[in-house]
Every structure is written in C-alpha cells, then in structure tokens.
Short mmCIF file of C-alpha atoms in Angstrom, two decimals:
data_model
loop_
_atom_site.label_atom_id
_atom_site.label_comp_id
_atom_site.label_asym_id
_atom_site.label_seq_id
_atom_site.Cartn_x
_atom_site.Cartn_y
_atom_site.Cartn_z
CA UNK A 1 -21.67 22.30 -48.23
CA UNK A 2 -19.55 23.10 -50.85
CA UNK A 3 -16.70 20.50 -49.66
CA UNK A 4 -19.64 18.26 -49.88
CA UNK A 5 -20.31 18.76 -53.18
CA UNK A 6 -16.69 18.89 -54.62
CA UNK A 7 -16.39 15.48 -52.74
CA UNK A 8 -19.49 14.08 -54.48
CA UNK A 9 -18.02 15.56 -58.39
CA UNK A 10 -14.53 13.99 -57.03
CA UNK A 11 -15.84 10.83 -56.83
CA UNK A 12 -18.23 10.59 -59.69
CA UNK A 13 -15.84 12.70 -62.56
CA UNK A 14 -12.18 11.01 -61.06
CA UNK A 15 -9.78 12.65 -63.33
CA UNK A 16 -12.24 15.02 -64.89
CA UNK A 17 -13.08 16.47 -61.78
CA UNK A 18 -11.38 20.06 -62.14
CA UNK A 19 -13.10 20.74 -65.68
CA UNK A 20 -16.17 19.55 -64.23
CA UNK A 21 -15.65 21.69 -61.28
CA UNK A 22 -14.65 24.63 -63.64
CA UNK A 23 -17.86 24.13 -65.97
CA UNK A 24 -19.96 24.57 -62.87
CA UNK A 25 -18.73 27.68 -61.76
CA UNK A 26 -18.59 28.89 -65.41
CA UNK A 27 -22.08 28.42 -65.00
CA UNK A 28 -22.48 30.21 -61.81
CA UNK A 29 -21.42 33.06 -63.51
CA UNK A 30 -22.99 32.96 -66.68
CA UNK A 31 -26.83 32.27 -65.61
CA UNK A 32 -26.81 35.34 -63.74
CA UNK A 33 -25.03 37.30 -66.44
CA UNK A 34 -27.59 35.91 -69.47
CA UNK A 35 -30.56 36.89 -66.52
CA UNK A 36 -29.01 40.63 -65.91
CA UNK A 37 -28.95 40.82 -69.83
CA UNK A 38 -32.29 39.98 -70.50
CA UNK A 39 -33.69 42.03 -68.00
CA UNK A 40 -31.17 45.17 -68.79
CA UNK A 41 -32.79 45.09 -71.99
CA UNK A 42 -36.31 45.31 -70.08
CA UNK A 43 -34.72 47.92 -68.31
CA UNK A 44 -33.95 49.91 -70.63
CA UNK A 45 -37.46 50.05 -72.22
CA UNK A 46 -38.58 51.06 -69.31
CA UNK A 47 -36.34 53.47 -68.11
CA UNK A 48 -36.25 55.51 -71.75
CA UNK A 49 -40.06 55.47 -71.70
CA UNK A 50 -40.07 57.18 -67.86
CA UNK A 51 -37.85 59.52 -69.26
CA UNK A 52 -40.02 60.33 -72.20
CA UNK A 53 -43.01 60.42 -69.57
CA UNK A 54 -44.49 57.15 -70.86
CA UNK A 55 -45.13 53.73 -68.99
CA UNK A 56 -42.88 51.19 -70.91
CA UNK A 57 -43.68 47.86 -71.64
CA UNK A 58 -45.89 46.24 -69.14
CA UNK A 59 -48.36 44.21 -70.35
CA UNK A 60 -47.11 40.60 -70.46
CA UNK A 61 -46.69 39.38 -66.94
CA UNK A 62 -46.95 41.67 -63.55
CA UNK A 63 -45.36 45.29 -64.70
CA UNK A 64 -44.04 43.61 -68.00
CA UNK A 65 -41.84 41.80 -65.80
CA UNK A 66 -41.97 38.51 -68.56
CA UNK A 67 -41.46 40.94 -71.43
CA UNK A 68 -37.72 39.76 -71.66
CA UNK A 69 -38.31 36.23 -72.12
CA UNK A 70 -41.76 36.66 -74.72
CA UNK A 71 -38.99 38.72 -76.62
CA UNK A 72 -37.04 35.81 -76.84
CA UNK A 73 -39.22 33.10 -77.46
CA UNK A 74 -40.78 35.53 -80.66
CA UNK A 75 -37.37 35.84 -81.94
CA UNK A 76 -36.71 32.01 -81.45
CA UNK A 77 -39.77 31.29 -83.36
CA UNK A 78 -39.20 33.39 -86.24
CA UNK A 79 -36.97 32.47 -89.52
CA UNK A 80 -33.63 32.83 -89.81
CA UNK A 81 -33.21 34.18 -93.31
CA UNK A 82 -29.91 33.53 -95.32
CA UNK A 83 -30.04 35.73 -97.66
CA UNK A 84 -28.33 34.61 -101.39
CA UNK A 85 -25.20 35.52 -102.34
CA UNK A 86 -24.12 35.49 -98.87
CA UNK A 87 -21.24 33.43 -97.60
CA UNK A 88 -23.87 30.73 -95.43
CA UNK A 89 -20.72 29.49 -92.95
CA UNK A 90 -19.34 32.89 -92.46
CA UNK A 91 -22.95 34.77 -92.41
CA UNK A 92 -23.50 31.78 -89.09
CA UNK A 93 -20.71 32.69 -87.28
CA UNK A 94 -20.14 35.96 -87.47
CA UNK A 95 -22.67 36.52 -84.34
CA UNK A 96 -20.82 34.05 -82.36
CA UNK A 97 -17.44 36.30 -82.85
CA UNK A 98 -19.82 39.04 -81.69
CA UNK A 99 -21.14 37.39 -78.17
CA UNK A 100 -18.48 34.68 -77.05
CA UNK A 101 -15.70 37.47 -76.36
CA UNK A 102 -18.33 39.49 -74.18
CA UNK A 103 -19.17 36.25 -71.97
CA UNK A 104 -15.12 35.15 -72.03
CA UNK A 105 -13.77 38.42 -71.04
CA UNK A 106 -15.78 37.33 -67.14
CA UNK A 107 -13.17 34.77 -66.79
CA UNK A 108 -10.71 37.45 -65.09
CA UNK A 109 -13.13 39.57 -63.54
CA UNK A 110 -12.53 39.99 -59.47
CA UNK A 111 -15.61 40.28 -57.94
CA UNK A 112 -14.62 40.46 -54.05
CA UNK A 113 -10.33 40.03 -53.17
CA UNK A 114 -10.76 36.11 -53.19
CA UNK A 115 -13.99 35.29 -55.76
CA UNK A 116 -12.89 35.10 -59.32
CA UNK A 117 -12.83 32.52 -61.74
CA UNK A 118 -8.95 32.78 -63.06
CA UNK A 119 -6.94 34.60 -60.71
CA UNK A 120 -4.67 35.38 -63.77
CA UNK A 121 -1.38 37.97 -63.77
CA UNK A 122 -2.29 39.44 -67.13
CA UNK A 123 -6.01 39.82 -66.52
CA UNK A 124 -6.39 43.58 -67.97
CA UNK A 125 -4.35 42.54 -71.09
CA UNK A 126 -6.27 39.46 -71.45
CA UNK A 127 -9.59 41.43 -71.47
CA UNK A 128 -8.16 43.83 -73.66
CA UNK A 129 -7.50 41.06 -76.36
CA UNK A 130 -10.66 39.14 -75.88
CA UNK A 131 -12.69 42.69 -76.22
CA UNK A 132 -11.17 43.62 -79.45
CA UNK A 133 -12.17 40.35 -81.48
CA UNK A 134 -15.86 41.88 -81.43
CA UNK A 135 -15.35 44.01 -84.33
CA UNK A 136 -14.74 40.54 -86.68
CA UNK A 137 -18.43 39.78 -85.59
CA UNK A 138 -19.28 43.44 -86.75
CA UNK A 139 -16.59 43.29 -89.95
CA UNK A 140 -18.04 39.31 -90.99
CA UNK A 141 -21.73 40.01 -90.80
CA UNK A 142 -21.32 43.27 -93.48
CA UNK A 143 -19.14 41.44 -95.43
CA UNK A 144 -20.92 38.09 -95.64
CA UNK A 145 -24.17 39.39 -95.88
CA UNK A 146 -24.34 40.48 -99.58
CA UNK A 147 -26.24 43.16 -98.77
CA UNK A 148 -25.02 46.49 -99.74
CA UNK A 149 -26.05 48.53 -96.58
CA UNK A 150 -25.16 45.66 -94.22
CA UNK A 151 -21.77 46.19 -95.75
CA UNK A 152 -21.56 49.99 -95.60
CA UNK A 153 -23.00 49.68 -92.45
CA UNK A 154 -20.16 46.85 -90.76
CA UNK A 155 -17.09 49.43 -92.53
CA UNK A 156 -18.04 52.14 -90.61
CA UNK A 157 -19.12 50.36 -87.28
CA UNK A 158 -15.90 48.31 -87.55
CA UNK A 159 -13.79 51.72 -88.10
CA UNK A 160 -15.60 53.47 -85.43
CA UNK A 161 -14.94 50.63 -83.01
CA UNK A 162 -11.14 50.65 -84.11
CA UNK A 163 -10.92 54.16 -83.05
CA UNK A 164 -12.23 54.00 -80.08
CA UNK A 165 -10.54 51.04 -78.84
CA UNK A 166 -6.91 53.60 -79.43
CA UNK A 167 -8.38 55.95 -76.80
CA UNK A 168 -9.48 53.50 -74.55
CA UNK A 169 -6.01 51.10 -74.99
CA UNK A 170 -4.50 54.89 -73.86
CA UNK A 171 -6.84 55.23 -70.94
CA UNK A 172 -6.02 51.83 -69.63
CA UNK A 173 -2.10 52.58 -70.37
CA UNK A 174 -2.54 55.51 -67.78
CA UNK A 175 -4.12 53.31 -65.29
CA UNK A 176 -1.45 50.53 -65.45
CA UNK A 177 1.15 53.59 -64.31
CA UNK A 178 -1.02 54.14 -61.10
CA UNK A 179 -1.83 50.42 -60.48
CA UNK A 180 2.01 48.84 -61.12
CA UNK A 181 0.06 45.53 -61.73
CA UNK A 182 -2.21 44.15 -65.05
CA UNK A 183 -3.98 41.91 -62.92
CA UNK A 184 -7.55 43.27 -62.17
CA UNK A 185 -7.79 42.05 -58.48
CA UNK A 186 -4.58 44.43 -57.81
CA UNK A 187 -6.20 47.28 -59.21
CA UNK A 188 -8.97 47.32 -57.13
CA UNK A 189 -6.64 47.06 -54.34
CA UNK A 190 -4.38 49.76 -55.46
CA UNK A 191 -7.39 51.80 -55.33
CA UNK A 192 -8.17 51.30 -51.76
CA UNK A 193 -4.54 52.81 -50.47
CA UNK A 194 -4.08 56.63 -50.17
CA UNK A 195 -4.80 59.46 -48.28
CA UNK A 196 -8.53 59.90 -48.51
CA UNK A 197 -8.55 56.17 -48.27
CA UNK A 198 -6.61 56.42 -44.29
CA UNK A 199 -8.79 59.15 -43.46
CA UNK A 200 -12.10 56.75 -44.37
CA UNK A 201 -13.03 58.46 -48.06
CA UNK A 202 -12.37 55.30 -49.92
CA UNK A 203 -14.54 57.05 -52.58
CA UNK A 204 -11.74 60.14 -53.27
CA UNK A 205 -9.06 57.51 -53.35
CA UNK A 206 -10.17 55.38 -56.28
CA UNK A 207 -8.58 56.39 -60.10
CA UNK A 208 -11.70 58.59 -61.53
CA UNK A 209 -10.53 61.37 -59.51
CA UNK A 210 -6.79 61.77 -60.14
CA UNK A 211 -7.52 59.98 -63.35
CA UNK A 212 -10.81 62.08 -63.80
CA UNK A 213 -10.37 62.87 -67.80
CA UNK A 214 -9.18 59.52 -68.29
CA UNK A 215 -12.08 58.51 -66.71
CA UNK A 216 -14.03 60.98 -68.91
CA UNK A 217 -12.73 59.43 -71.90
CA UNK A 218 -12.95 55.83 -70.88
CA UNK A 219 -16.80 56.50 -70.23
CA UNK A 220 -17.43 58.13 -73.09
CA UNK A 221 -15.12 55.33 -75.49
CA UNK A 222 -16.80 52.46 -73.96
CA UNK A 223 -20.17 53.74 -75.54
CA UNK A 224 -18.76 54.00 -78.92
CA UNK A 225 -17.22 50.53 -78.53
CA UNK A 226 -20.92 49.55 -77.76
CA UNK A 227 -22.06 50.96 -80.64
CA UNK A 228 -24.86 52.61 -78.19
CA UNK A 229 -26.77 55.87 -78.66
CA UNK A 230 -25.32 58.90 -78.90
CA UNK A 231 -22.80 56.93 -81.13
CA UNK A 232 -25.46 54.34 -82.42
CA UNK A 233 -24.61 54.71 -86.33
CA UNK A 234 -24.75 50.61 -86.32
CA UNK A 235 -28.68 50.44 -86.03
CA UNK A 236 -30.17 54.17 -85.47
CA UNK A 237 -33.74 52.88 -85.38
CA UNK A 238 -35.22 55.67 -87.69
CA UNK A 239 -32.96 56.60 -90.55
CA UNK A 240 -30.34 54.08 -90.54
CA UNK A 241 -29.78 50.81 -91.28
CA UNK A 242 -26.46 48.94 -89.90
CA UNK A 243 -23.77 45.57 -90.39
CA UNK A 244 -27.13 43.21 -88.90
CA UNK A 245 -29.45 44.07 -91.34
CA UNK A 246 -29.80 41.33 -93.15
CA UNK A 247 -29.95 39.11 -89.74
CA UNK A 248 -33.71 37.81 -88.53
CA UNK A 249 -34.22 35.26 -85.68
CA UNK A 250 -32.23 33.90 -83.24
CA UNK A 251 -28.84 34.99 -85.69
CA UNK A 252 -30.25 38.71 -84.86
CA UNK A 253 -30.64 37.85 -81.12
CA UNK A 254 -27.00 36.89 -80.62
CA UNK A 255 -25.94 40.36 -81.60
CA UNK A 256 -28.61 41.77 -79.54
CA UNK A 257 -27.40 39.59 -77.01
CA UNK A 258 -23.61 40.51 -77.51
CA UNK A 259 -24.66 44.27 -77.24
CA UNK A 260 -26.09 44.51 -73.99
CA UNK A 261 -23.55 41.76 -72.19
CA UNK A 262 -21.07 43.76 -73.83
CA UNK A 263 -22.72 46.86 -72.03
CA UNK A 264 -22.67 45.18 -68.97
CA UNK A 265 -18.78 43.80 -69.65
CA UNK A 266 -17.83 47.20 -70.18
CA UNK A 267 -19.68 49.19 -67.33
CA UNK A 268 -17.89 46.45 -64.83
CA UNK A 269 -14.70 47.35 -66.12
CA UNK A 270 -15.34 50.64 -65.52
CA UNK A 271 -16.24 49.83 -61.84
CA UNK A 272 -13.31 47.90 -61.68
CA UNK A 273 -10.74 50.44 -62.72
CA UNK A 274 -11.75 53.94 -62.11
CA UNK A 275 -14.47 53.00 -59.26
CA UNK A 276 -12.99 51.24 -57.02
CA UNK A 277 -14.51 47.38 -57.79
CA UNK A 278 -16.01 45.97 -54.70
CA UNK A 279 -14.19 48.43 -52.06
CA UNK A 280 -17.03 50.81 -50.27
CA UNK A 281 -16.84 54.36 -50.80
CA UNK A 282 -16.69 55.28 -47.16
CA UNK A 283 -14.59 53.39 -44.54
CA UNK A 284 -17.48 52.63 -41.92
CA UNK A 285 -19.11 50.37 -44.42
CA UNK A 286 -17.54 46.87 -45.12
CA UNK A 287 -15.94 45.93 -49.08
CA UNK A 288 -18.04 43.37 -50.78
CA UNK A 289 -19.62 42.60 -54.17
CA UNK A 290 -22.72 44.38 -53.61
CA UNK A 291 -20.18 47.99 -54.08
CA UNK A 292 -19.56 46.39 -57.30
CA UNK A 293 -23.25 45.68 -58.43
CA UNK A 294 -24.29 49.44 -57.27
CA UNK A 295 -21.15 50.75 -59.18
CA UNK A 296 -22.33 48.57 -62.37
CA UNK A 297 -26.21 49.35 -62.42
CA UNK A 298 -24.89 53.11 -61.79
CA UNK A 299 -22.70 52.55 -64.93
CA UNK A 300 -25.32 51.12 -66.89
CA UNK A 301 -27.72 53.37 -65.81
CA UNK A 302 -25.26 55.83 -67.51
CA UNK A 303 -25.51 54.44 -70.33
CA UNK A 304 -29.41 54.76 -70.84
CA UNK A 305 -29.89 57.84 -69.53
CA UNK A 306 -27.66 59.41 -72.11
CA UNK A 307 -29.64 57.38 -74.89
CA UNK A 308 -32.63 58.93 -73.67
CA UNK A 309 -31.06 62.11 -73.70
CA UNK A 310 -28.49 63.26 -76.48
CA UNK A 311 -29.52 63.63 -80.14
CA UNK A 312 -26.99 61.26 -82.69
CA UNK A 313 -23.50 62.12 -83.55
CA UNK A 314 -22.74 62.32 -87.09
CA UNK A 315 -20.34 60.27 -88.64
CA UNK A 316 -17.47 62.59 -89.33
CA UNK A 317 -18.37 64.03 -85.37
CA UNK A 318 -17.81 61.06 -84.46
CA UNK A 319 -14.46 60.05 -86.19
CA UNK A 320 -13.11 63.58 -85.00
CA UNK A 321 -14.05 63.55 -81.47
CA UNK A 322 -11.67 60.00 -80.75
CA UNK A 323 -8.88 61.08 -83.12
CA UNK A 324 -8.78 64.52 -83.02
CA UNK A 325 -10.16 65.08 -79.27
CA UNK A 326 -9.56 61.62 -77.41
CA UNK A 327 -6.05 60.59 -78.77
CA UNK A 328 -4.46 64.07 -77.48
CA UNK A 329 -5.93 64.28 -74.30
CA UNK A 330 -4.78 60.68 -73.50
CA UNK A 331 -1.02 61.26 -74.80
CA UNK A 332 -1.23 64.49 -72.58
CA UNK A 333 -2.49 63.26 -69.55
CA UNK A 334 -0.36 60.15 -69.32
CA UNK A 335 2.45 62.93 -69.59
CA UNK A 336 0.87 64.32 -67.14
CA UNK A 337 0.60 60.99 -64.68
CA UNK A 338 4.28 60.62 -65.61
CA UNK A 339 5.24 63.65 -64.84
CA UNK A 340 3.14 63.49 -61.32
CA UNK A 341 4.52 60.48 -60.56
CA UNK A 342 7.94 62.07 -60.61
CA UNK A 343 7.30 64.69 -58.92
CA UNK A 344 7.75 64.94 -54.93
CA UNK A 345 4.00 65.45 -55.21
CA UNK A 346 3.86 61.43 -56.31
CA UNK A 347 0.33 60.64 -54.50
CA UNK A 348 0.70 56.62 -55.65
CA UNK A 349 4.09 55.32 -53.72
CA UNK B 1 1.57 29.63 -63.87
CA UNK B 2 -0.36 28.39 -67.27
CA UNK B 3 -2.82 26.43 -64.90
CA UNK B 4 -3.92 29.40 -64.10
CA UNK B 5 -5.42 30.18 -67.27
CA UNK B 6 -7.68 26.34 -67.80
CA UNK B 7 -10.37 28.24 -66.60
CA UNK B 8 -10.06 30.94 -69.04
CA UNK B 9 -9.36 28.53 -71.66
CA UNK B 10 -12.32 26.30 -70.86
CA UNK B 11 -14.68 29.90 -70.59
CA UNK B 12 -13.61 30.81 -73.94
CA UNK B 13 -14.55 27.47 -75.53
CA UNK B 14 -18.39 27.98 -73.08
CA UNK B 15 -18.17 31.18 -74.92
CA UNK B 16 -17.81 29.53 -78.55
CA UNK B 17 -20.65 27.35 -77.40
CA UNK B 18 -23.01 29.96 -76.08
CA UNK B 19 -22.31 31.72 -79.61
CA UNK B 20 -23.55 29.01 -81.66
CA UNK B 21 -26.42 27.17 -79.60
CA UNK B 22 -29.09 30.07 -80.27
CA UNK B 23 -28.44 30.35 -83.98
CA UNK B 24 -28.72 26.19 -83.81
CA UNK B 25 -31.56 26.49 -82.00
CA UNK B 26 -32.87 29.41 -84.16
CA UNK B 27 -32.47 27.00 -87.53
CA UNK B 28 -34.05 23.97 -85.92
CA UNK B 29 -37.10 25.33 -84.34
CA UNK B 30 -37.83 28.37 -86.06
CA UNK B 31 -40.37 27.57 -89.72
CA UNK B 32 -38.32 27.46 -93.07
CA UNK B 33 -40.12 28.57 -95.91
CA UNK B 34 -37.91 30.29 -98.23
CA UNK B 35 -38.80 32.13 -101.11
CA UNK B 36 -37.13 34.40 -103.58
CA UNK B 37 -38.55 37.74 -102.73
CA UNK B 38 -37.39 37.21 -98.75
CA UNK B 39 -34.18 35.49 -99.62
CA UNK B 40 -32.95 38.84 -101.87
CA UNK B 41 -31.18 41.64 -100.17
CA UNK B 42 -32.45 44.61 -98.78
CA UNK B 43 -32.12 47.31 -101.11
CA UNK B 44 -34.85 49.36 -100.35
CA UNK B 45 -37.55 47.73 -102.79
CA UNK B 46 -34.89 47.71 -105.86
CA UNK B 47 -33.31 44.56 -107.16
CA UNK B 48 -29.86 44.16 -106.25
CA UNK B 49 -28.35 44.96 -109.49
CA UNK B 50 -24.64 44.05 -108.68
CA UNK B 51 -22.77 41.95 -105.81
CA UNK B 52 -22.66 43.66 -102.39
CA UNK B 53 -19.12 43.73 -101.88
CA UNK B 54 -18.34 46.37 -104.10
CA UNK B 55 -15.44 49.04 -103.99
CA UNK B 56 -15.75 50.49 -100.95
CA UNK B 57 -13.96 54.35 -99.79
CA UNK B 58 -10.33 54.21 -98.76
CA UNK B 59 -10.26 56.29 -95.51
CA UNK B 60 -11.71 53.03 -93.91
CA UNK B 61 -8.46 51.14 -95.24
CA UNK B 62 -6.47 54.67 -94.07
CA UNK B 63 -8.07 54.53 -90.94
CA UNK B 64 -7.52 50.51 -90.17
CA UNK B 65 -3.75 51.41 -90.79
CA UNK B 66 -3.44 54.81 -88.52
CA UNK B 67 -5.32 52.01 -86.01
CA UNK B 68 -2.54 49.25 -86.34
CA UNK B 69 0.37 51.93 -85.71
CA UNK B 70 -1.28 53.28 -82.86
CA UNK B 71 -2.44 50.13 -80.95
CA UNK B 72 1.05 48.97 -81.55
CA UNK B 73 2.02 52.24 -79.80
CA UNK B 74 -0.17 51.23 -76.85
CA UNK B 75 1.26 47.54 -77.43
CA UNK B 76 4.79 49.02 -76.23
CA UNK B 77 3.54 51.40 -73.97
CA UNK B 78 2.03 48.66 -71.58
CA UNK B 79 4.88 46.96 -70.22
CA UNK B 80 6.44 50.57 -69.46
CA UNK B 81 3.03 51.31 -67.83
CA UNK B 82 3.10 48.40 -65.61
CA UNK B 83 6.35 49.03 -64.07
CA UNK B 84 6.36 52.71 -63.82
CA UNK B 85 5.56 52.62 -60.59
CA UNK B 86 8.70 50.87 -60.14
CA UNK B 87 10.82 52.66 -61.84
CA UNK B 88 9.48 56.31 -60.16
CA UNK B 89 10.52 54.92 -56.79
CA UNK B 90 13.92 53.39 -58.39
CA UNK B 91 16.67 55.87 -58.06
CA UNK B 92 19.15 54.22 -60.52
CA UNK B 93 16.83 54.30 -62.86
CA UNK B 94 14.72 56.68 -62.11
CA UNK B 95 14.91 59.04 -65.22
CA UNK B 96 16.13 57.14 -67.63
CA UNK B 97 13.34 55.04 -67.45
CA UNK B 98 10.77 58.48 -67.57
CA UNK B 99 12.53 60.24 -70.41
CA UNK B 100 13.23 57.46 -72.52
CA UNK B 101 9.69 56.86 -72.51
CA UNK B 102 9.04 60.68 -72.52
CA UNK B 103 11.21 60.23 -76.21
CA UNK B 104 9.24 57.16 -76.95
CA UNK B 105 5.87 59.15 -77.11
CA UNK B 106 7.21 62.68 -78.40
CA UNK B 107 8.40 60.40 -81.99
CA UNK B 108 4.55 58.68 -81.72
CA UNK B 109 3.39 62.62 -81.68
CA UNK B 110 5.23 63.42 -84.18
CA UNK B 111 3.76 60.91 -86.45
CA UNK B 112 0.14 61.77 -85.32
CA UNK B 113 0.94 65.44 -85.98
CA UNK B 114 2.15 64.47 -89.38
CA UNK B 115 -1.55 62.29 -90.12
CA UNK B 116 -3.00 64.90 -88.71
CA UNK B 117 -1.30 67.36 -91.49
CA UNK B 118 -1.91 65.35 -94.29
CA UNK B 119 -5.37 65.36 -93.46
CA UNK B 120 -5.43 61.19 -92.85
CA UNK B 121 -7.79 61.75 -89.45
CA UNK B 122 -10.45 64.09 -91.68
CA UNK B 123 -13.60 62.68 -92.86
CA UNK B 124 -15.47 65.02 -94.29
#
C-alpha cells in the first residue's frame, strides 16, 4: 500500500516528489504529537485533581473527554491584545521561537531501529541546538512586551533555563562516553548490549542504572527547562506572574502549546537515553514503539505527579541547586564514568 | 551525507509554520476592539509610569556569562565524549587521551571553584 501511494505522489509531484513525500510523513508525526498535547494537557487536569481527591474536568463531552479542544476554540475566539509600547513584530514571534524548536527537535527522534524521519549522525547534538533556541521565545516575549513583570518575569525564566541546560549539556556529555555514537538510534542500541541484557534483563542494562545520578539530574533539569512545577517561577498560578503575561489568545496558546510538546520532547529523550527507547525491559517480550510510548507516558506521568506533589522552589533554591548541586555532581560523575571506563571493571566494551 | 538532513531542514521550516499559523489565525478570527485601558500594561491597577525595559540586576548578565563559559566547556567536551569509548579500548592512546581530558576538566574546576569564591553563583 504504501508503494502504491509513493507511486501515485511520483507521478503526480515529478521532481517534487521527495519534499512531498517528506511533508507527509512530517505530518504523520506531527498530528499525533499536536493530539498527545492537547490531551496531556487534559491529562493533567485530571490527574492533579485525583490526586487532590477531586473529579477534574468532565463536563463537556463523555468524562470531559472534548475539554481539550473547547479550550482551544475559547482561546481562538478571544483577542489577541498588543499591548502599547511593545515591539508588535517581535511581541508576534516570540511564541513561534517558543513552539517550532519543540516540534523540530522530532525530526531525529528513533522511534523503532528503522522508523525515523532523518536518520542523521549528529542527532543528539542536533536536538541539543534546536532545544536551546526556546529561551529567545522566553527572553523576546519579556522584552517586547513593555510590561514590567513580563520582563522581570522572561530574565529570570531565561536565566533559570540557561542553568539548567549546563547540567543537562553535562548529563548528556556522560552519556556520549557510554554510547561512542551522537546519533540517537545508536544509543538505544548501545543500551540493549551488556550483561543483564545476555542474561534477558534488558531493563538493568539501559544507562539510568550505571548512569543512575546522571539520570537523577537529567530528570530533575528537564523540569526546570520546562519551566514546570516545582520549578514553575514562569507562571506560578497564585502569586506570580511570568515572561507571557501580557499574551491573550491564540499568542498565549502557542506558549501553552510549546510547554507541554516541550514536556513531551523532553520525557522522550529521557526514554531514549537513560530508558532504553523502544527496547523491552525483559528479553521474552519483543522491542517495539509501544516500550517507548509506556516509557514516555511513565515520564510524563513524572512530571505531574510531582506538580501535584512538591510545594515551589524559591528563586535563589533554585539557582543554587543547578550551580551549586547539579554542576559538581556532573563534573564528578563523568570522572567517575572515565575513570570506570578505564578500569578492568569497564562494563561498556 | 547532507541529504540526510532535507528532512530536518524541511521539519524546521513545518516548525516555523506551525509557530505562526495560530497567532494568524488568532488575529483573523478572534474580535478586535481595542481600547486604552486593555491595551496598557499590567501593572497591577497603576499606570505604567516609565518604559518597561528598565535597568534590570546584573547577576542575570553574570549568570548569562558563567553560562557561555560553561556550555563552551560542554561544547569541547562532546567530541572527547563521543570517542571515549574508542580511545578506552585504544592502547596507544589509551591514557593520553583520559588524562589530557582529566587536565582539561581539573582547569574548568578550577575556574568554577574560583566563581564559586567570588560569590558569582550566589543569589541571595
């Protein structure tokens, strides 16, 4: 069927065939990504208000099920305020820098050993750069807003980003040393090879256990780089007000947007490198992308449970705990790792 | 080899695209009634008495340049990374390649120790 079909676009695109071809599976993987936003957000509503012992949204649709896309169409339908004083072209696209990097980065990402967009050498380093031109969204929309508390409020997201992204560049450094490849597909592999992994405990083989604080500290960065509760200083609903204040409409939704596909960019990269992508945990069960959807949702469901759960860092608390706390324990263990790796003890040959 | 990367290329550009449409959308659909009251900044019920972008603390500029040295840091650090695996099963070069790296990072500590000192990583 789908020789078929690329027959068919052959003949009706000629030379434009392979962006044609590329567009549609752009599309393949975007659709579902936009859908698993939407309803992460949903999610999330609903999993907080368990925890809290109440029901969560559900009266639009069967359980709230259409509470996603009522959501969207209210924010469609409301104004997009520019406030004065601000800088109108830069105030526009500072939500775009915000969301395009957290749908490009899916370009590289494996999701079985053959199914992935751009099978590229340098796919870690490429979603290392894409990742880090979020914070001009974050830096842009304080700055052009005018508005003094948007502007306090996109300083210290954009610093707090900046230091998080040191530990987490450090974290990554340490699992290049165990991988010997940047390309993403490799890793995965790499993680499937060992001695649990012979004896059929794929699970004990993959990077979060010899890697474990690494693992720690990639977890706990990737919140941070979120901007997500306990580190939510960008928009803690009660008492604070962060870099999108000034944003109403659909300019609002885009970061909303960016946040949670950035949640779920992050919590596959996660799967990727320290869990073990789509490899299964135990060797009587085949590999295959649903591993790599359980190891996501479990990531994700991470991610709200500790929202429901810890109380908000303070500023300074947070500043100290990735210079002061993260930084160290990254130059120490990759010491460590190197150190390992010399040793006759060397578990990665 | 670059072929490799269209798709990228031609994701990045969906991604540009994706970025804009809902604001578009957002301008076109949405009503537009503008007045002077909505159009002010928030400021908490007070008049914005002076422009936004006002002087602003210098441990965020501090902090933006600890950032830059230390991303550099991680800059050189990859390649190293990538072929350590490499080099650990290399005899020849075996520890040259660990303790030149091992001198590499004890100079970046030494700098971090010195911020730290100085008190550039406080925020009090």
């Amino acid at each position: 069927m789908v020789d078929a079909l690329q027959g068919l676009l052959q003949g009706l695109f000629g030379s434009l065939f392979p962006l044609v071809w590329t567009l549609l599976k752009i599309v393949l993987i975007i659709a579902p990504l936009l859908l698993a936003v939407a309803y992460l957000t949903f999610w999330e509503r609903k999993v907080i208000g368990w925890m809290q012992v109440r029901i969560g949204p559900n009266r639009v649709g069967p359980w709230g099920l259409i509470q996603p896309i009522a959501d969207g169409l209210k924010l469609l339908l409301k104004e997009v305020v520019i406030p004065t004083g601000s800088d109108k072209a830069v105030f526009l696209i500072a939500p775009m820098f915000a969301f395009a990097p957290a749908l490009a980065a899916w370009a590289v990402i494996p999701f079985n050993d053959t199914l992935v967009l751009a099978n590229v050498n340098a796919s870690l380093l490429y979603i290392m750069s894409i990742t880090s031109i979020g914070v001009y969204g974050i830096i842009l929309s304080g700055w052009a807003s005018n508005s003094k508390y948007a502007f306090l409020g996109g300083m210290r997201s954009a610093a707090q980003m900046i230091s998080y992204e040191v530990a987490m560049g450090l974290a990554l450094v340490v699992v290049l040393m165990v991988s010997n490849s940047l390309n993403l597909g490799d890793i995965v592999q790499g993680q499937g090879q060992g001695y649990f992994a012979d004896k059929g405990l794929g699970i004990l083989s993959w990077n979060w256990l010899p890697l474990l604080p690494m693992f720690v500290v990639y977890l706990v960065s990737i919140v941070a780089e979120t901007n997500r509760a306990p580190f939510d200083m960008a928009e803690g609903e009660s008492e604070i007000v962060g870099f999108h204040v000034e944003y109403s409409g659909m300019a609002f939704a885009v970061f909303f947007l960016a946040e949670y596909a950035n949640m779920i960019l992050v919590s596959t990269l996660a799967s990727v490198l320290f869990l073990g992508g789509w490899l299964s945990p135990v060797g009587f069960l085949p590999d295959g992308i649903l591993w790599l959807f359980v190891k996501i949702s479990a990531v994700l469901f991470f991610f709200l449970w500790i929202r429901a759960t810890f109380p908000r860092y303070r500023y300074d608390q947070i500043m100290r705990l990735g210079w002061k706390v993260f930084i160290p324990l990254c130059l120490i263990w990759l010491v460590v790792v190197g150190c390992w790796m010399m040793s006759p003890l060397n578990i990665w040959k | 080899m670059l072929e490799s990367y269209f798709p990228v290329f031609v994701f990045i550009l969906v991604g540009i695209a994706f970025g804009f449409a809902p604001v578009l959308t957002g301008l076109i659909v949405a009503p537009h009634r503008p007045d002077s009251e909505k159009l002010s900044p928030y400021e908490c019920g007070f008049e914005a008495f002076e422009d936004a972008r006002m002087k602003f603390d210098v441990r965020y500029y501090l902090i933006a340049i600890i950032f830059i040295l230390f991303d550099l840091e991680v800059a050189f650090l990859l390649p190293w990374a990538t072929i350590f695996k490499e080099i650990a099963n290399t005899d020849s070069v075996r520890w040259f390649g660990f303790i030149e790296m091992m001198v590499f990072i004890a100079i970046l500590v030494v700098g971090y120790l010195y911020a730290w000192a100085k008190g550039a990583l406080d925020w009090e």
